[in-house]
GROMACS .gro file of C-alpha atoms in nm:
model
  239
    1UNK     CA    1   0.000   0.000   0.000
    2UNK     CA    2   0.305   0.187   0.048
    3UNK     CA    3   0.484   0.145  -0.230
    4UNK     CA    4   0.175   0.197  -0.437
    5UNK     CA    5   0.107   0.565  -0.247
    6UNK     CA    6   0.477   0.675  -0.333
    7UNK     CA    7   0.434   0.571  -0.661
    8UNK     CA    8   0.122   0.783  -0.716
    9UNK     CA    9   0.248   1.089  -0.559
   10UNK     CA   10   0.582   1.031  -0.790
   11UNK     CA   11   0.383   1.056  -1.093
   12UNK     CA   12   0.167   1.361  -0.922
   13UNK     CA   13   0.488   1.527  -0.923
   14UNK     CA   14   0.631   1.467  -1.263
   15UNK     CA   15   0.288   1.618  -1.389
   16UNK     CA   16   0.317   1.904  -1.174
   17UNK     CA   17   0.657   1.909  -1.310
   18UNK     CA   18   0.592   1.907  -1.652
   19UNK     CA   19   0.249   2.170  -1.653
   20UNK     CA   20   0.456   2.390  -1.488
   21UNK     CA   21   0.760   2.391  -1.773
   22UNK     CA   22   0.546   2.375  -2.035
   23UNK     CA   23   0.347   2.677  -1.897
   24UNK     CA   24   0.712   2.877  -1.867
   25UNK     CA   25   0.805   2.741  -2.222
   26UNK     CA   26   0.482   2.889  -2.334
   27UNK     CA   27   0.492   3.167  -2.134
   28UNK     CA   28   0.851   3.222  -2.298
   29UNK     CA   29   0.718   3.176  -2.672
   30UNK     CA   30   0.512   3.413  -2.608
   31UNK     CA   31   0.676   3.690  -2.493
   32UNK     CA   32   0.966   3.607  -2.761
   33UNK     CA   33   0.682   3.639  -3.026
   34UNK     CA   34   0.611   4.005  -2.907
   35UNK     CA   35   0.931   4.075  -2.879
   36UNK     CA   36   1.014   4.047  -3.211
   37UNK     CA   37   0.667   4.172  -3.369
   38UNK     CA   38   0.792   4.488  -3.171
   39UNK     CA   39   1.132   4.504  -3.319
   40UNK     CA   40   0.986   4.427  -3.713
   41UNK     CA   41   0.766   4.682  -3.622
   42UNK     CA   42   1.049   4.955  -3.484
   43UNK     CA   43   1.232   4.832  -3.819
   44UNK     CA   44   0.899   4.897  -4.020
   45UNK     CA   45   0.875   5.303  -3.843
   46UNK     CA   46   1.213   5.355  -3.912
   47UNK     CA   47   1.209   5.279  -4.304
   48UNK     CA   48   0.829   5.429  -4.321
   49UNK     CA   49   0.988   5.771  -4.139
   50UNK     CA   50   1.301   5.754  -4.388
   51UNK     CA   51   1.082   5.708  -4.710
   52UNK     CA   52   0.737   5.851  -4.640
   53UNK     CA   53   0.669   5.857  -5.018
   54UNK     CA   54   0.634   5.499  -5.034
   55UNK     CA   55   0.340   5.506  -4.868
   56UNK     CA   56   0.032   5.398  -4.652
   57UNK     CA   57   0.046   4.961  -4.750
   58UNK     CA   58   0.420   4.964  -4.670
   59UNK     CA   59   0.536   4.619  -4.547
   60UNK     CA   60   0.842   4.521  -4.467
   61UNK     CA   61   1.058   4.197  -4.399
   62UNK     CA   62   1.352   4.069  -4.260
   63UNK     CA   63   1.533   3.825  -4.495
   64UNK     CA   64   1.615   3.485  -4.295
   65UNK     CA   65   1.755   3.628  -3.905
   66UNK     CA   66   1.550   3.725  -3.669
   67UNK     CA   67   1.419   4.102  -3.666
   68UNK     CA   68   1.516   4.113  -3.241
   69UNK     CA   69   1.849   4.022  -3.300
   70UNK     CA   70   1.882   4.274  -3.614
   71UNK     CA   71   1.777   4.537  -3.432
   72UNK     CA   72   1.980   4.438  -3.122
   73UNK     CA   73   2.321   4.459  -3.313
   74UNK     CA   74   2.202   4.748  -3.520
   75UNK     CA   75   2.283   4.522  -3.836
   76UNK     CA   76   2.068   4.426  -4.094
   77UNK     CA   77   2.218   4.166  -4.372
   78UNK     CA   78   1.914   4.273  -4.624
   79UNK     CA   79   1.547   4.388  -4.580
   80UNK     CA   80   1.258   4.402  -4.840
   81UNK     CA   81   1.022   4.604  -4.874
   82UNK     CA   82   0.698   4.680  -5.089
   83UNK     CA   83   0.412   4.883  -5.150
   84UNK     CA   84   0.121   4.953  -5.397
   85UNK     CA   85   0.076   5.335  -5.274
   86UNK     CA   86   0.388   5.477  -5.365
   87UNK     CA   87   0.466   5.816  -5.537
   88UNK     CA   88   0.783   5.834  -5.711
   89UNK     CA   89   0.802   6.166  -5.887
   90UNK     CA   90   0.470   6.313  -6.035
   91UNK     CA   91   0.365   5.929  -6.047
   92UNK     CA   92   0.146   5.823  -5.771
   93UNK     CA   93   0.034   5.496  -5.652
   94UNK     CA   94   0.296   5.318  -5.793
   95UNK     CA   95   0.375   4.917  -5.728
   96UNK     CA   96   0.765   4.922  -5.566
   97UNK     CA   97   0.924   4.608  -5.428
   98UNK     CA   98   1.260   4.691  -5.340
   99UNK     CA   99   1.576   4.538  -5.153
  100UNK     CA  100   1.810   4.662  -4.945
  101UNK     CA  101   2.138   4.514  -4.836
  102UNK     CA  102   2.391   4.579  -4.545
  103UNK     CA  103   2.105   4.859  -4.383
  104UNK     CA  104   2.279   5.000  -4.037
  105UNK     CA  105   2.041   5.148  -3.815
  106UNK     CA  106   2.246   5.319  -3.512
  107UNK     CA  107   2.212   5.699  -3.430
  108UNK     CA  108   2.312   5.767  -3.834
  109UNK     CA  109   2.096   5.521  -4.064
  110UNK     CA  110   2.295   5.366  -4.356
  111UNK     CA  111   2.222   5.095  -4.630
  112UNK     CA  112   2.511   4.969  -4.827
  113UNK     CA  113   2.301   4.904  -5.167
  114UNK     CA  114   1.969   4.897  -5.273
  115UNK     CA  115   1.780   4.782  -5.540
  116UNK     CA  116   1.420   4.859  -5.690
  117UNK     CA  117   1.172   4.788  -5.971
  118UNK     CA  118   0.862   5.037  -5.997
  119UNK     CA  119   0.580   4.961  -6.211
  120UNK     CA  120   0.306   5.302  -6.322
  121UNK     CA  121  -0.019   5.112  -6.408
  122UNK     CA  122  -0.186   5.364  -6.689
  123UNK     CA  123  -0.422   5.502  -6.430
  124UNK     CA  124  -0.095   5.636  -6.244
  125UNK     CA  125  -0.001   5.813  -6.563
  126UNK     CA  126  -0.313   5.938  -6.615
  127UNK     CA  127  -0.356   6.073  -6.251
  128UNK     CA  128  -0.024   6.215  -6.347
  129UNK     CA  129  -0.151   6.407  -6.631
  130UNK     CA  130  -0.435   6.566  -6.485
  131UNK     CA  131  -0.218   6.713  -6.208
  132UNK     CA  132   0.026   6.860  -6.454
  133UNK     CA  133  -0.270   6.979  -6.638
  134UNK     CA  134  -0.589   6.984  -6.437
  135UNK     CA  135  -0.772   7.207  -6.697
  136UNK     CA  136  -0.736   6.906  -6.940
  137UNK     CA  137  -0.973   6.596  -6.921
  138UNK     CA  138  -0.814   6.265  -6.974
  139UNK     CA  139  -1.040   5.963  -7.082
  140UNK     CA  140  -0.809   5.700  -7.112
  141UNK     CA  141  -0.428   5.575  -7.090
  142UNK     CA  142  -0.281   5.303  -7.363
  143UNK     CA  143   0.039   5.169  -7.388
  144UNK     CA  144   0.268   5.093  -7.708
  145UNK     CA  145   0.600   4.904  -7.576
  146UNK     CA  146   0.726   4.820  -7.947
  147UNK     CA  147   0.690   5.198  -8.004
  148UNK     CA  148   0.848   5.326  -7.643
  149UNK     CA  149   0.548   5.530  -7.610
  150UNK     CA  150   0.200   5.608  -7.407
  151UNK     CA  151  -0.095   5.754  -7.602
  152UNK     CA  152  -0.350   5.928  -7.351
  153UNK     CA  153  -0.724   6.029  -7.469
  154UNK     CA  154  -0.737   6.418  -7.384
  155UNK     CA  155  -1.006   6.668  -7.448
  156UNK     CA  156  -1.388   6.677  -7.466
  157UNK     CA  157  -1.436   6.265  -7.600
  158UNK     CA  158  -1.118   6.186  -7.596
  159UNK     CA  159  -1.089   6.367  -7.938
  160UNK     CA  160  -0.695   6.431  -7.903
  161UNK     CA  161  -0.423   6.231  -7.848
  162UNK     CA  162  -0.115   6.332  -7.626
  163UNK     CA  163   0.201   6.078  -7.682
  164UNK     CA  164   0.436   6.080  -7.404
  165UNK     CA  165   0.770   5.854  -7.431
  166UNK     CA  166   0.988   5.811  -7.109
  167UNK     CA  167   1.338   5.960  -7.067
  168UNK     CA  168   1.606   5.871  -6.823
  169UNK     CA  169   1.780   6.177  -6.690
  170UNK     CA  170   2.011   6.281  -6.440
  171UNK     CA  171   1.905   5.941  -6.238
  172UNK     CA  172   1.535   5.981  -6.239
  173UNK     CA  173   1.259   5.907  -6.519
  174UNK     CA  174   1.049   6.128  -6.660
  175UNK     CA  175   0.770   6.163  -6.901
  176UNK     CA  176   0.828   6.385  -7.214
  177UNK     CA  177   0.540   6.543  -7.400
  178UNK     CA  178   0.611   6.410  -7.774
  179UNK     CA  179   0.361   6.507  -7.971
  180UNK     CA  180  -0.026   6.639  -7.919
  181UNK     CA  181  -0.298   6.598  -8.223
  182UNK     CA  182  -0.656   6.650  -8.234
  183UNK     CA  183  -0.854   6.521  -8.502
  184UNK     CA  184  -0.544   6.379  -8.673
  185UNK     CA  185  -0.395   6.750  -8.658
  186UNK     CA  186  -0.084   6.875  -8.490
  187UNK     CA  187  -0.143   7.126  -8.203
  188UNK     CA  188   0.115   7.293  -8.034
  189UNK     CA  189   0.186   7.095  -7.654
  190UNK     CA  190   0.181   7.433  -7.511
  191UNK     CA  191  -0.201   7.501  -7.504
  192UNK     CA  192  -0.228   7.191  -7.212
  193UNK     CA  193  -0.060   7.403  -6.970
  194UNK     CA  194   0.163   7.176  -6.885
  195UNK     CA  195   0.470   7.439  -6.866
  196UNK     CA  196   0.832   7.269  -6.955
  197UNK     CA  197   0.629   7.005  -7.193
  198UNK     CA  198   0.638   6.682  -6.965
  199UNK     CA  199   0.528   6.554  -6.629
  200UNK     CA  200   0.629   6.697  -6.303
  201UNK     CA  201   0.566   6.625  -5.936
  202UNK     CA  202   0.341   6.802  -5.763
  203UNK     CA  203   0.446   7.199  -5.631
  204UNK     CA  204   0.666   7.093  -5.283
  205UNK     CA  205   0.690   6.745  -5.335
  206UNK     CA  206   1.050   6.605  -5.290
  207UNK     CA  207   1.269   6.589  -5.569
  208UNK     CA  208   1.485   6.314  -5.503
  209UNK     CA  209   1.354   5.919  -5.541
  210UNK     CA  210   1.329   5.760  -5.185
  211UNK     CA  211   1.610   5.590  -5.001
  212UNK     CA  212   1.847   5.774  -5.218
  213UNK     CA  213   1.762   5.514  -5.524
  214UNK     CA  214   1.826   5.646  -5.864
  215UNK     CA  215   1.685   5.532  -6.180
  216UNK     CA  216   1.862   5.303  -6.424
  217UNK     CA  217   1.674   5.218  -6.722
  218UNK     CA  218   1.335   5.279  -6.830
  219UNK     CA  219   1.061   5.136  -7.027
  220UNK     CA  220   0.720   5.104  -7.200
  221UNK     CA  221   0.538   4.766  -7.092
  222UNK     CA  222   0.171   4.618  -7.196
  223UNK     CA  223   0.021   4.786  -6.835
  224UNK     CA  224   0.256   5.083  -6.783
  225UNK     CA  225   0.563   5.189  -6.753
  226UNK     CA  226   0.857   5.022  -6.591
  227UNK     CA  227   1.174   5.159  -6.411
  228UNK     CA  228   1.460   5.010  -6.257
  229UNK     CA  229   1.593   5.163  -5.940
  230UNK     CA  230   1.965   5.097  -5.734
  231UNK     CA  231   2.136   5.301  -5.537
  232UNK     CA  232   2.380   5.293  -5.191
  233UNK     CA  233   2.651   5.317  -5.047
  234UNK     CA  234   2.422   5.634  -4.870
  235UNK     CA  235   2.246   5.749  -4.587
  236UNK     CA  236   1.868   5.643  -4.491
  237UNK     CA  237   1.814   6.037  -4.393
  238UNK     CA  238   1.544   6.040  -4.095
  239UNK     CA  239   1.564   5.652  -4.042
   0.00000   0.00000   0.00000
């Protein structure tokens, strides 16, 4: 009766045993889990306050170490990042998905490169247009890749058509006015209003491309308009 007692308050106490280190394994899961939601989301402010033109759906991830142990040694090996809200010049709401490499957050924020393709949908370009030109109405935005160009619909019905081809410049892309008809007939670009003849961002927007990127090539796809950014070694300025 003995024997059998000590053996049932044995096991009792291997139970209590193992509830109670499973509860602190749990408890220490746990509290590991918030710890590094907090630090992806310190990472997350820090890039957002750096590159505010990139927008409201801005996510970002750590690539394979953990975001608390980043953050602890102020070393990132690479982070990526992407939005669908962007504004990258006079182009707004633009698709981004970038990566950057070697990113050093202490007191003075650096990345070491940093890479970046942007897609404009046609609806970006023609937002685009009607800030440049708000006088102007703008039915509808097509695409020709094999002719490096983008034919928008201006005007009462759509009647004239305003060809814009991309230009790489001075490490940004642009959008040049080439050529404005109406009814099949030439009309000088000046009567849109659109001052130096080509898209520019909006009166006190920044100048310069977030996270110091610059642009690299440029091109006319089926649903837009493409470009390529890199840039670093350089500064994440207000990181």
């Amino acid at each position: 009766m003995k024997q059998r007692l000590a053996k049932t308050r044995a096991a009792v106490r291997r139970h209590l045993v193992l509830t109670v280190t499973t509860a602190v394994l749990l408890l220490a899961v746990a509290a590991t889990g918030a710890a590094e939601f907090t630090a992806r989301t310190v990472i997350q402010n820090r890039i957002a306050k750096a590159a505010p033109a990139l927008g409201s759906s801005l996510a970002v991830s750590v690539a394979g170490d953990w975001a608390l142990w980043d953050l602890a040694h102020e070393g990132i090996p690479r982070l990526d990042i992407s939005s669908s809200d962007a504004r990258l010049g006079p182009l707004p709401q633009v698709r981004v998905r970038a990566r950057l490499d070697d990113v050093r957050l202490g007191e003075r924020a650096t990345v070491g490169s940093a890479s970046a393709p942007v897609t404009a949908s046609t609806q970006s370009i023609a937002a685009a247009i009607r800030t440049a030109a708000p006088s102007v109405q703008v039915a509808a935005v097509t695409t020709d890749p094999a002719k490096g160009t983008i034919v928008a619909a201006v005007g009462p019905g759509g009647a004239g058509q305003l060809t814009l081809r991309p230009v790489l410049a001075d490490g940004r892309g642009t959008l040049a006015v080439d050529g404005l008809t109406v009814f099949g007939r030439s009309v000088p670009t000046g009567r849109l209003g659109m001052g130096d003849g080509g898209l520019g961002p909006e009166p006190g927007a920044r100048k310069e491309y977030p996270l110091g990127l610059k642009a690299t090539s440029v091109h006319v796809q089926p649903d837009g308009l493409y470009i390529a950014l890199t840039g670093g070694p350089g500064t994440l300025n207000g990181a």
